[in-house]
Short mmCIF file of C-alpha atoms in Angstrom, two decimals:
data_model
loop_
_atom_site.label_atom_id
_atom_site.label_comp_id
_atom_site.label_asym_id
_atom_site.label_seq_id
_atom_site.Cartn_x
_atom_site.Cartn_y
_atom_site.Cartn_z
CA UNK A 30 -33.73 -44.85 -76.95
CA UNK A 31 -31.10 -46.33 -74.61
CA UNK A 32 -28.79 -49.50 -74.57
CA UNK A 33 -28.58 -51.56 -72.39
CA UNK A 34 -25.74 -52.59 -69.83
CA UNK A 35 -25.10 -55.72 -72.15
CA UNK A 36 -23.67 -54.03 -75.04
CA UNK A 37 -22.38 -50.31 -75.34
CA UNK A 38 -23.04 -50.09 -78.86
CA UNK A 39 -24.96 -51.75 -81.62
CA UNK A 40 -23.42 -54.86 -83.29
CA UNK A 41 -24.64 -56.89 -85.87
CA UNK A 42 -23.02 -60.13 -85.05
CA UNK A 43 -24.07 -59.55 -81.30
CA UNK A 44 -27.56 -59.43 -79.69
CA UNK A 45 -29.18 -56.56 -77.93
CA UNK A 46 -31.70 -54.89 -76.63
CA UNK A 47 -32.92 -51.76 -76.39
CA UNK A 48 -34.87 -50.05 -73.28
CA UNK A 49 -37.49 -47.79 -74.70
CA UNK A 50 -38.01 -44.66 -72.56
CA UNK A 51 -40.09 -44.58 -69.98
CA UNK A 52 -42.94 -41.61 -69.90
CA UNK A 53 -43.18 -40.34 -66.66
CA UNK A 54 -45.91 -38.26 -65.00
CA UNK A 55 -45.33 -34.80 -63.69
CA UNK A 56 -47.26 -33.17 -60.81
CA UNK A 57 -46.57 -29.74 -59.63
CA UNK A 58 -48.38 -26.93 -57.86
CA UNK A 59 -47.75 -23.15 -58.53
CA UNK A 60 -46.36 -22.72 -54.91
CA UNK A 61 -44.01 -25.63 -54.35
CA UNK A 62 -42.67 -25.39 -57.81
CA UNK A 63 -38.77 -26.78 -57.37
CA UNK A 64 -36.77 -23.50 -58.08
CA UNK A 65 -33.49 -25.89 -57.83
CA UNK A 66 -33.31 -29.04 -60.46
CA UNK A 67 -30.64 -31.47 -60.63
CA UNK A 68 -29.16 -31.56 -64.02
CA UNK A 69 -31.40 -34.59 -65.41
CA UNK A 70 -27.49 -36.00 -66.71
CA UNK A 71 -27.15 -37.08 -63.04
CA UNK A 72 -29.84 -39.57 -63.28
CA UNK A 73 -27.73 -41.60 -65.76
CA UNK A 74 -25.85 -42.88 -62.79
CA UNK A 75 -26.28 -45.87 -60.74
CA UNK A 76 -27.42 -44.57 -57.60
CA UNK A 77 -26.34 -46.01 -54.18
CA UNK A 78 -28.71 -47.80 -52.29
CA UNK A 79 -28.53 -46.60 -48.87
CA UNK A 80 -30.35 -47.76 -45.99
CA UNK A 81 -33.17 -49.19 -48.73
CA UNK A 82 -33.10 -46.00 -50.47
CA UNK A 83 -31.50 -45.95 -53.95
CA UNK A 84 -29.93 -42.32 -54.23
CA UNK A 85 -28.04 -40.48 -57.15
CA UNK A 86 -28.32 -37.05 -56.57
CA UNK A 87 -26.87 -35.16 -53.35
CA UNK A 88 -26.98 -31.47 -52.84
CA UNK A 89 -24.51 -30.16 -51.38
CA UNK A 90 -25.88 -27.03 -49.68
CA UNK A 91 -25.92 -25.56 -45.82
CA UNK A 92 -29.09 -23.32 -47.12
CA UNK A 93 -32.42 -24.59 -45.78
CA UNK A 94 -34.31 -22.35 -48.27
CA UNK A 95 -32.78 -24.00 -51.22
CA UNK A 96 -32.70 -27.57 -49.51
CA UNK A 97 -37.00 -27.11 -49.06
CA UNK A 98 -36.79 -25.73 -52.93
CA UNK A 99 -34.71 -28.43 -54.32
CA UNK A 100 -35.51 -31.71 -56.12
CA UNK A 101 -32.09 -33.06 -54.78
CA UNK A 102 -32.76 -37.33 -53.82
CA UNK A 103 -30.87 -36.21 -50.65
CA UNK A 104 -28.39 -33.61 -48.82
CA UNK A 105 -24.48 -33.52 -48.25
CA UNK A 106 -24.50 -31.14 -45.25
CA UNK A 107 -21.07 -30.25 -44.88
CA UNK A 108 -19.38 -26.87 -44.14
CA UNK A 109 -16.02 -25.21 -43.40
CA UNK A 110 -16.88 -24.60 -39.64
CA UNK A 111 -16.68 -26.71 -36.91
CA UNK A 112 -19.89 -29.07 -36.43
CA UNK A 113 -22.10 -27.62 -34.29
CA UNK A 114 -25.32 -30.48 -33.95
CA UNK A 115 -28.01 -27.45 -33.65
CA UNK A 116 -27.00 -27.15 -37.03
CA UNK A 117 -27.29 -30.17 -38.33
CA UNK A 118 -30.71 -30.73 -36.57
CA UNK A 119 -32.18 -28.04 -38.13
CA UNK A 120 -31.23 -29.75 -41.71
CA UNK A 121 -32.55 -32.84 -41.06
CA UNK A 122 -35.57 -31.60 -39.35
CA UNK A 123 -36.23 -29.33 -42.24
CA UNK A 124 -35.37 -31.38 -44.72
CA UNK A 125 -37.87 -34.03 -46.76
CA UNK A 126 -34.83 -36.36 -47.89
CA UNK A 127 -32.07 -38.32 -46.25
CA UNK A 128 -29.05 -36.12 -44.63
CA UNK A 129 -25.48 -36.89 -44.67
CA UNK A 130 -23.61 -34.81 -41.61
CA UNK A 131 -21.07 -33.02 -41.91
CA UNK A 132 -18.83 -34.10 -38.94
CA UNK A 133 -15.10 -33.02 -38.92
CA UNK A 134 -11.72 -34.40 -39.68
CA UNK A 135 -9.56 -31.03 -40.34
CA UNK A 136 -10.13 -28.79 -37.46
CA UNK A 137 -12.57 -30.58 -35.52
CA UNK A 138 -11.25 -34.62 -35.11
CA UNK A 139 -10.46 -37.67 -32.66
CA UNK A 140 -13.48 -37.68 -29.41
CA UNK A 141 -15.74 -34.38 -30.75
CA UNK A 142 -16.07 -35.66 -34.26
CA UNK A 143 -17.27 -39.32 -33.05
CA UNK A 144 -19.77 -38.11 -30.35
CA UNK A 145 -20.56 -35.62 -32.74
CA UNK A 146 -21.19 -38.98 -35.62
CA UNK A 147 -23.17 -40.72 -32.56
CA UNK A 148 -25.56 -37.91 -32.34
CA UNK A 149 -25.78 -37.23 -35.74
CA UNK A 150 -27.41 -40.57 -36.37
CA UNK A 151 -29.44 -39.96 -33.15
CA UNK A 152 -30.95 -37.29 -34.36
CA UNK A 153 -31.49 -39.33 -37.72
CA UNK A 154 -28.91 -38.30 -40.23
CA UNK A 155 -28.72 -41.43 -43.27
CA UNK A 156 -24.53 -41.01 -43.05
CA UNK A 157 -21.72 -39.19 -41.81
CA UNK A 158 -19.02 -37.20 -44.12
CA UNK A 159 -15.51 -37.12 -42.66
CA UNK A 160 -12.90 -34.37 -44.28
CA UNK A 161 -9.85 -35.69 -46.33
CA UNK A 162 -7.56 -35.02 -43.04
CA UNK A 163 -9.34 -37.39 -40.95
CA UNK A 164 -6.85 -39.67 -39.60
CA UNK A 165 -7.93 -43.98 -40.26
CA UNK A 166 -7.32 -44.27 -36.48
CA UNK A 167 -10.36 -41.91 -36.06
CA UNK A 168 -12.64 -43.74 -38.57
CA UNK A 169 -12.04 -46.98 -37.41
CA UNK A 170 -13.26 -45.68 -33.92
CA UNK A 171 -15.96 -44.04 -35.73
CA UNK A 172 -16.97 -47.43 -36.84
CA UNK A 173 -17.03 -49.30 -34.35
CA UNK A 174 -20.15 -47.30 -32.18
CA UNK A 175 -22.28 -46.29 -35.63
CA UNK A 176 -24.48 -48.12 -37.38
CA UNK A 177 -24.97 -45.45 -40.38
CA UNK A 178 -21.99 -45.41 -43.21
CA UNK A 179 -19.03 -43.40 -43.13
CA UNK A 180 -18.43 -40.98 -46.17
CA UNK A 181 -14.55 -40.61 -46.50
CA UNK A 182 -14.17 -37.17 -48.69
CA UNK A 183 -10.99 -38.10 -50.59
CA UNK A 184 -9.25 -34.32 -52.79
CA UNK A 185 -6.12 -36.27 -54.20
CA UNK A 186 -4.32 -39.51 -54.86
CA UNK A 187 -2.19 -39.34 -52.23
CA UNK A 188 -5.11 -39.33 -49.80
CA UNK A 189 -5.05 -42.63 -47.54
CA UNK A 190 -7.46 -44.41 -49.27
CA UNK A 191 -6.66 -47.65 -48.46
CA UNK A 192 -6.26 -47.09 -44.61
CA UNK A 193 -9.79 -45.01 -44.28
CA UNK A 194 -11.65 -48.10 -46.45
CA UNK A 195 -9.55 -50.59 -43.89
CA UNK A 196 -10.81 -48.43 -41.19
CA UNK A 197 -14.71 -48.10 -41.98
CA UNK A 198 -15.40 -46.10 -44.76
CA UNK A 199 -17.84 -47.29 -46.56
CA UNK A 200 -18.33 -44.98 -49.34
CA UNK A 201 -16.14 -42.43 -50.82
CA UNK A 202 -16.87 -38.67 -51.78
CA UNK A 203 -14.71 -37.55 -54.28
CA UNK A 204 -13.46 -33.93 -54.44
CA UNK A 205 -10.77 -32.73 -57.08
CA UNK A 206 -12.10 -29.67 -58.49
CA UNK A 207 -11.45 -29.70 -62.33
CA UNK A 208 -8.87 -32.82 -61.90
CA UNK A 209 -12.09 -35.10 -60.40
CA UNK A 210 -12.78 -37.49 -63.33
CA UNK A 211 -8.77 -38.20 -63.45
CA UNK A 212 -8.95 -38.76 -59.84
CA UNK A 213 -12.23 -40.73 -60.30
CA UNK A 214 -10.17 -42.98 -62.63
CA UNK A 215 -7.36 -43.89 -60.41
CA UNK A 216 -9.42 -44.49 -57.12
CA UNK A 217 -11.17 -46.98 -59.19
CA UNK A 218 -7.92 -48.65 -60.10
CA UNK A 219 -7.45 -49.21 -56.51
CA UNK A 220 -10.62 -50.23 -54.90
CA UNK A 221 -12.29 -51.53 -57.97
CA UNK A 222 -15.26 -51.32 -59.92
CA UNK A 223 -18.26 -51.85 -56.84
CA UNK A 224 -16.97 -49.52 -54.11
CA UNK A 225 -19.39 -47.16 -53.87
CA UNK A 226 -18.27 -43.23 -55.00
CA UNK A 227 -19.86 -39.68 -54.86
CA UNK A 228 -18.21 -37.45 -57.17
CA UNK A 229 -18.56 -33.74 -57.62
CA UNK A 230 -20.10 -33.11 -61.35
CA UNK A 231 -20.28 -28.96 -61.69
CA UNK A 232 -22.98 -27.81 -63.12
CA UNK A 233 -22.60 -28.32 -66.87
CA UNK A 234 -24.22 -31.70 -68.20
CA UNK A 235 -21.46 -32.59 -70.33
CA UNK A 236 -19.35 -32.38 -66.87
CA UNK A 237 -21.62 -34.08 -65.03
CA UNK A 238 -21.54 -37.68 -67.65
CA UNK A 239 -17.98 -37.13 -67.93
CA UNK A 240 -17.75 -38.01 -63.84
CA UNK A 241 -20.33 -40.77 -64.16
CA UNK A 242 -18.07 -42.41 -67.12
CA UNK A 243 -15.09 -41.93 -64.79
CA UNK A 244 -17.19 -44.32 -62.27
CA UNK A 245 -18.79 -42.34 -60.03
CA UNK A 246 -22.40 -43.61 -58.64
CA UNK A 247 -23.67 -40.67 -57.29
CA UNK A 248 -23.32 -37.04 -58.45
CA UNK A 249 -22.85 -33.94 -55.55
CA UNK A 250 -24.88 -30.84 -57.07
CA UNK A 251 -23.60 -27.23 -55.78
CA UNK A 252 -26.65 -24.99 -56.50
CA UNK A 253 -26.91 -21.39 -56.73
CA UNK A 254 -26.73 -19.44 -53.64
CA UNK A 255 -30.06 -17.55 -52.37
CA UNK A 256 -28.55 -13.87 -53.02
CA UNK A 257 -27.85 -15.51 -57.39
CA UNK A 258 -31.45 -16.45 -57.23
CA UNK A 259 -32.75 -13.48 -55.59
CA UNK A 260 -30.59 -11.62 -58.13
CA UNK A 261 -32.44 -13.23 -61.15
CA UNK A 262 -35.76 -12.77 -59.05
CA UNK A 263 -35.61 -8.79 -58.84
CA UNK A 264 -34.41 -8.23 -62.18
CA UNK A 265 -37.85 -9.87 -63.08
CA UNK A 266 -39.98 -7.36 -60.57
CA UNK A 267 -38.17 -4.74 -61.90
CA UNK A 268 -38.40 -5.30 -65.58
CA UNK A 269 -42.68 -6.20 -64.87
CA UNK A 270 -42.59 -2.88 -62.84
CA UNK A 271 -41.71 -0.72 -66.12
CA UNK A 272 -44.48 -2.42 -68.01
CA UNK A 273 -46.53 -0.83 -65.70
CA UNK A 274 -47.94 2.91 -64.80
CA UNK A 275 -45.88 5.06 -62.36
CA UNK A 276 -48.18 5.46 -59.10
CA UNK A 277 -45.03 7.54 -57.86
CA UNK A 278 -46.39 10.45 -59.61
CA UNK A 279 -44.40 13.93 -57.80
CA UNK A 280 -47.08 15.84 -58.98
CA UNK A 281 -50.13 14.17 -56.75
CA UNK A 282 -50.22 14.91 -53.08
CA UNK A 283 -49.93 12.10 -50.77
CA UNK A 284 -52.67 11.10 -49.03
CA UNK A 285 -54.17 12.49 -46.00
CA UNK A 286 -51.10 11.54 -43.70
CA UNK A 287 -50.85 14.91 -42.52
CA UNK A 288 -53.77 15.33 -40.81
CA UNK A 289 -52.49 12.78 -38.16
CA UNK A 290 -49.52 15.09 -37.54
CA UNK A 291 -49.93 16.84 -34.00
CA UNK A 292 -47.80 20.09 -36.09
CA UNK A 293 -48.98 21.35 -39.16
CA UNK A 294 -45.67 21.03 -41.60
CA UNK A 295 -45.57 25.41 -40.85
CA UNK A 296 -45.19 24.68 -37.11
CA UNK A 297 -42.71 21.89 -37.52
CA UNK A 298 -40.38 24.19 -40.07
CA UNK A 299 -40.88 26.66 -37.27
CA UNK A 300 -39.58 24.37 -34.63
CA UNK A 301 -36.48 23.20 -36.20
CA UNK A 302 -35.43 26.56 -37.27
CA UNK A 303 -35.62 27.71 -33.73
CA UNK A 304 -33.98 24.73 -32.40
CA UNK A 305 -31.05 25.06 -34.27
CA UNK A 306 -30.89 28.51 -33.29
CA UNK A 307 -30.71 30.01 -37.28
CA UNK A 308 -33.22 32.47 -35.96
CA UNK A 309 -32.31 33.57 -32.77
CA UNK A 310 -31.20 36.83 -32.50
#
Protein backbone atom coordinates (compact mmCIF):
# COMPACT_ATOMS: atom_id res chain seq x y z
CA UNK A 1 0.00 0.00 0.00
CA UNK A 2 0.82 3.65 -0.74
CA UNK A 3 -0.38 7.16 0.56
CA UNK A 4 -1.43 9.43 -1.09
CA UNK A 5 -0.09 13.05 -1.98
CA UNK A 6 -2.70 14.42 0.65
CA UNK A 7 -1.14 13.19 3.71
CA UNK A 8 2.48 11.72 4.21
CA UNK A 9 1.54 9.68 7.02
CA UNK A 10 -1.45 8.22 8.75
CA UNK A 11 -3.39 10.46 11.21
CA UNK A 12 -6.24 9.79 13.14
CA UNK A 13 -7.72 13.18 13.43
CA UNK A 14 -7.07 13.65 9.58
CA UNK A 15 -8.62 11.86 6.56
CA UNK A 16 -6.91 9.75 4.01
CA UNK A 17 -6.74 7.56 1.56
CA UNK A 18 -4.90 4.94 0.50
CA UNK A 19 -4.01 3.86 -3.29
CA UNK A 20 -4.01 0.11 -3.42
CA UNK A 21 -1.37 -1.24 -5.85
CA UNK A 22 -1.95 -1.65 -9.08
CA UNK A 23 -1.21 -5.36 -10.71
CA UNK A 24 0.34 -4.95 -13.82
CA UNK A 25 0.78 -7.38 -16.71
CA UNK A 26 4.13 -8.53 -17.93
CA UNK A 27 4.93 -9.65 -21.51
CA UNK A 28 8.29 -10.75 -22.55
CA UNK A 29 9.86 -12.95 -25.20
CA UNK A 30 13.08 -15.06 -24.67
CA UNK A 31 14.97 -12.89 -27.29
CA UNK A 32 14.12 -9.29 -26.46
CA UNK A 33 14.35 -9.94 -22.81
CA UNK A 34 15.57 -6.25 -21.30
CA UNK A 35 19.16 -7.14 -20.07
CA UNK A 36 19.19 -3.36 -18.58
CA UNK A 37 16.24 -2.43 -15.88
CA UNK A 38 15.80 0.79 -14.30
CA UNK A 39 15.86 0.47 -10.61
CA UNK A 40 11.89 0.18 -10.12
CA UNK A 41 12.73 3.17 -7.07
CA UNK A 42 12.83 5.56 -10.07
CA UNK A 43 9.28 5.12 -10.85
CA UNK A 44 8.35 6.76 -7.50
CA UNK A 45 9.03 10.04 -9.17
CA UNK A 46 6.84 12.39 -10.91
CA UNK A 47 7.88 12.12 -14.33
CA UNK A 48 8.06 15.14 -16.74
CA UNK A 49 5.68 15.36 -19.32
CA UNK A 50 7.46 16.17 -22.38
CA UNK A 51 6.10 16.81 -25.66
CA UNK A 52 2.78 14.61 -24.38
CA UNK A 53 4.99 12.03 -23.09
CA UNK A 54 5.21 11.66 -19.29
CA UNK A 55 8.94 10.43 -18.66
CA UNK A 56 10.86 9.42 -15.38
CA UNK A 57 13.55 7.41 -16.34
CA UNK A 58 16.55 8.59 -18.71
CA UNK A 59 19.52 6.50 -19.55
CA UNK A 60 22.27 8.01 -19.85
CA UNK A 61 24.33 5.89 -22.27
CA UNK A 62 26.29 6.58 -25.84
CA UNK A 63 25.98 2.52 -26.32
CA UNK A 64 23.35 1.55 -28.91
CA UNK A 65 23.54 -2.11 -27.76
CA UNK A 66 22.48 -1.28 -24.30
CA UNK A 67 20.05 1.62 -25.45
CA UNK A 68 18.05 -1.42 -27.84
CA UNK A 69 18.47 -3.69 -24.44
CA UNK A 70 17.21 -1.22 -22.02
CA UNK A 71 13.78 -0.54 -20.48
CA UNK A 72 14.93 3.17 -20.00
CA UNK A 73 11.37 5.67 -20.76
CA UNK A 74 14.00 7.60 -22.82
CA UNK A 75 17.86 8.48 -23.56
CA UNK A 76 20.28 11.34 -22.30
CA UNK A 77 22.79 11.13 -25.19
CA UNK A 78 25.53 13.10 -24.04
CA UNK A 79 29.33 12.53 -24.25
CA UNK A 80 32.72 14.14 -23.54
CA UNK A 81 33.51 14.73 -27.32
CA UNK A 82 32.52 17.26 -29.46
CA UNK A 83 28.91 16.68 -31.11
CA UNK A 84 29.24 15.18 -34.15
CA UNK A 85 25.21 14.82 -35.65
CA UNK A 86 26.15 11.29 -37.40
CA UNK A 87 26.25 10.41 -33.98
CA UNK A 88 23.41 11.49 -32.69
CA UNK A 89 21.38 10.20 -35.74
CA UNK A 90 22.36 6.94 -35.27
CA UNK A 91 20.79 7.14 -31.50
CA UNK A 92 17.72 8.37 -32.39
CA UNK A 93 17.34 6.25 -35.39
CA UNK A 94 18.16 3.24 -33.34
CA UNK A 95 16.50 4.05 -30.56
CA UNK A 96 12.55 3.09 -29.64
CA UNK A 97 12.20 6.10 -27.05
CA UNK A 98 12.56 9.85 -27.07
CA UNK A 99 16.37 11.27 -27.35
CA UNK A 100 17.78 14.16 -25.62
CA UNK A 101 21.14 15.45 -27.67
CA UNK A 102 23.95 15.99 -26.43
CA UNK A 103 25.00 19.39 -27.95
CA UNK A 104 27.99 21.31 -26.38
CA UNK A 105 28.66 24.14 -24.04
CA UNK A 106 32.43 23.33 -22.80
CA UNK A 107 34.48 22.77 -25.81
CA UNK A 108 32.07 22.97 -28.47
CA UNK A 109 29.71 26.48 -27.87
CA UNK A 110 28.26 29.86 -29.40
CA UNK A 111 27.20 29.14 -33.66
CA UNK A 112 28.26 25.05 -33.79
CA UNK A 113 26.31 24.15 -30.70
CA UNK A 114 22.98 26.03 -31.99
CA UNK A 115 23.07 24.70 -35.63
CA UNK A 116 24.09 21.68 -34.09
CA UNK A 117 20.47 22.08 -31.51
CA UNK A 118 18.60 23.03 -34.97
CA UNK A 119 19.51 19.79 -36.50
CA UNK A 120 19.21 17.84 -33.65
CA UNK A 121 15.50 18.47 -33.52
CA UNK A 122 15.49 18.03 -37.35
CA UNK A 123 16.50 14.89 -37.21
CA UNK A 124 13.87 14.37 -34.29
CA UNK A 125 15.64 14.48 -30.98
CA UNK A 126 12.63 15.24 -27.91
CA UNK A 127 15.39 17.95 -26.25
CA UNK A 128 18.71 19.29 -26.25
CA UNK A 129 21.34 19.00 -23.16
CA UNK A 130 23.71 21.95 -22.88
CA UNK A 131 27.04 21.42 -20.50
CA UNK A 132 27.31 23.46 -17.18
CA UNK A 133 29.84 25.98 -19.12
CA UNK A 134 27.37 27.04 -21.57
CA UNK A 135 27.28 30.68 -21.43
CA UNK A 136 23.10 32.25 -20.94
CA UNK A 137 24.01 34.41 -23.98
CA UNK A 138 24.23 31.07 -25.96
CA UNK A 139 20.95 29.58 -24.60
CA UNK A 140 18.97 32.41 -25.05
CA UNK A 141 20.03 32.24 -28.82
CA UNK A 142 19.41 28.65 -28.58
CA UNK A 143 15.91 29.54 -27.75
CA UNK A 144 14.92 31.65 -29.81
CA UNK A 145 15.17 29.20 -33.33
CA UNK A 146 14.04 25.72 -31.32
CA UNK A 147 10.96 24.59 -30.61
CA UNK A 148 12.18 21.42 -28.41
CA UNK A 149 13.32 22.27 -24.55
CA UNK A 150 16.62 23.12 -23.47
CA UNK A 151 18.25 20.83 -20.72
CA UNK A 152 20.69 23.13 -18.71
CA UNK A 153 23.17 20.42 -16.92
CA UNK A 154 23.86 22.37 -13.70
CA UNK A 155 27.39 20.39 -11.30
CA UNK A 156 27.33 23.12 -8.47
CA UNK A 157 25.65 26.03 -6.76
CA UNK A 158 27.55 28.48 -8.15
CA UNK A 159 26.40 27.46 -11.63
CA UNK A 160 24.28 30.42 -13.30
CA UNK A 161 21.14 29.13 -12.69
CA UNK A 162 19.19 31.95 -12.76
CA UNK A 163 20.67 33.48 -16.04
CA UNK A 164 20.38 29.95 -18.12
CA UNK A 165 16.41 29.64 -16.75
CA UNK A 166 16.16 33.62 -17.85
CA UNK A 167 17.73 32.58 -21.01
CA UNK A 168 15.60 29.38 -22.11
CA UNK A 169 16.21 26.56 -20.14
CA UNK A 170 13.49 24.86 -19.53
CA UNK A 171 14.47 21.99 -17.50
CA UNK A 172 17.43 21.35 -15.43
CA UNK A 173 19.80 18.20 -15.25
CA UNK A 174 21.40 17.97 -12.16
CA UNK A 175 24.95 16.59 -11.78
CA UNK A 176 26.88 16.62 -8.34
CA UNK A 177 28.26 13.29 -7.97
CA UNK A 178 27.80 12.17 -4.27
CA UNK A 179 26.89 15.99 -3.20
CA UNK A 180 23.56 15.78 -5.78
CA UNK A 181 20.65 15.53 -3.26
CA UNK A 182 22.36 18.66 -1.28
CA UNK A 183 22.56 20.35 -4.51
CA UNK A 184 19.03 19.10 -5.41
CA UNK A 185 17.93 20.91 -2.20
CA UNK A 186 19.27 24.30 -2.81
CA UNK A 187 18.31 24.60 -6.61
CA UNK A 188 14.90 24.04 -5.34
CA UNK A 189 15.24 26.89 -2.91
CA UNK A 190 15.82 29.04 -5.82
CA UNK A 191 13.54 28.14 -8.60
CA UNK A 192 10.91 26.52 -6.51
CA UNK A 193 8.97 23.55 -6.15
CA UNK A 194 7.48 23.08 -10.19
CA UNK A 195 10.64 23.69 -12.24
CA UNK A 196 11.18 20.71 -13.77
CA UNK A 197 14.71 18.65 -12.62
CA UNK A 198 16.65 15.49 -13.78
CA UNK A 199 18.87 14.33 -11.20
CA UNK A 200 21.53 11.67 -11.29
CA UNK A 201 20.36 8.70 -8.74
CA UNK A 202 23.49 5.94 -8.90
CA UNK A 203 22.56 2.81 -8.96
CA UNK A 204 21.59 1.84 -5.42
CA UNK A 205 17.71 2.21 -4.66
CA UNK A 206 18.13 3.76 -1.44
CA UNK A 207 20.22 6.51 -3.57
CA UNK A 208 17.96 6.72 -6.08
CA UNK A 209 14.60 7.87 -3.39
CA UNK A 210 17.00 9.86 -1.57
CA UNK A 211 17.30 12.23 -5.02
CA UNK A 212 13.56 11.99 -5.65
CA UNK A 213 12.94 13.30 -1.85
CA UNK A 214 15.51 16.02 -2.61
CA UNK A 215 12.94 17.05 -5.58
CA UNK A 216 14.06 15.70 -8.47
CA UNK A 217 11.29 14.55 -11.22
CA UNK A 218 13.18 12.47 -13.27
CA UNK A 219 16.01 10.05 -12.41
CA UNK A 220 19.35 9.70 -15.05
CA UNK A 221 20.34 5.83 -14.91
CA UNK A 222 24.20 5.07 -15.81
CA UNK A 223 24.09 1.34 -16.75
CA UNK A 224 26.75 -1.11 -17.00
CA UNK A 225 29.05 -0.88 -19.84
CA UNK A 226 28.91 -3.77 -22.64
CA UNK A 227 32.57 -5.22 -21.72
CA UNK A 228 30.75 -5.56 -17.37
CA UNK A 229 27.97 -7.39 -19.06
CA UNK A 230 29.94 -9.39 -21.37
CA UNK A 231 32.12 -10.08 -18.32
CA UNK A 232 29.15 -11.62 -16.33
CA UNK A 233 28.05 -13.30 -19.73
CA UNK A 234 31.35 -15.51 -20.21
CA UNK A 235 31.78 -16.39 -16.76
CA UNK A 236 28.32 -18.14 -17.37
CA UNK A 237 29.62 -20.07 -20.79
CA UNK A 238 32.46 -20.96 -19.03
CA UNK A 239 31.12 -22.29 -15.82
CA UNK A 240 28.11 -24.39 -18.31
CA UNK A 241 31.22 -25.49 -20.37
CA UNK A 242 32.75 -27.53 -17.26
CA UNK A 243 29.42 -29.19 -16.69
CA UNK A 244 30.00 -30.60 -19.80
CA UNK A 245 32.36 -33.44 -21.59
CA UNK A 246 35.74 -32.32 -23.01
CA UNK A 247 35.44 -32.78 -26.98
CA UNK A 248 39.14 -31.37 -26.85
CA UNK A 249 40.31 -34.77 -26.18
CA UNK A 250 44.58 -34.75 -27.21
CA UNK A 251 44.33 -38.22 -27.55
CA UNK A 252 41.73 -38.39 -30.74
CA UNK A 253 43.03 -37.38 -34.11
CA UNK A 254 41.45 -34.55 -35.78
CA UNK A 255 39.46 -35.11 -38.46
CA UNK A 256 40.33 -35.72 -41.96
CA UNK A 257 41.81 -32.10 -42.52
CA UNK A 258 44.88 -33.47 -43.77
CA UNK A 259 43.91 -35.01 -46.64
CA UNK A 260 43.16 -31.52 -48.18
CA UNK A 261 46.82 -30.62 -47.59
CA UNK A 262 48.72 -30.49 -51.08
CA UNK A 263 52.08 -31.85 -48.56
CA UNK A 264 51.77 -34.68 -46.49
CA UNK A 265 52.89 -33.22 -42.80
CA UNK A 266 56.58 -35.48 -43.82
CA UNK A 267 57.00 -33.24 -46.90
CA UNK A 268 56.12 -30.03 -45.16
CA UNK A 269 58.74 -30.86 -42.05
CA UNK A 270 61.00 -31.54 -44.99
CA UNK A 271 60.48 -28.19 -46.53
CA UNK A 272 60.99 -26.01 -43.62
CA UNK A 273 64.04 -27.74 -42.51
CA UNK A 274 65.57 -27.11 -45.84
CA UNK A 275 64.43 -23.65 -46.00
CA UNK A 276 65.97 -22.61 -43.05
CA UNK A 277 69.00 -24.17 -44.17
CA UNK A 278 69.47 -26.59 -40.68
CA UNK A 279 70.26 -29.25 -43.21
CA UNK A 280 72.32 -27.96 -45.73
CA UNK A 281 75.60 -29.06 -45.76
Amino acid sequence: MSFSKKSNFPDKNKDFRIIPEKYIPEIESELRKKAITIPKEVYDCSGIRIQGTRIKSFLFSMDIAVIKNSNAQSILAVYPFTPQLSIIDAIIKASSVPVFAGVGGGITSGQRSIQIAIQSELMGAYGVVVNSPMPAEIIAQMYEVLDIPIVATVTTEYDDIVGKINAGARILNISGGKETASLIKKVRAIVGDEFPIIATGGHKGENITRTIQAGANGISYTPPSSAELFQGVMEDYRQNAQKKTNPNDPKKLIPDYQDDLVFSPEEIEYIEKGASGEDDE
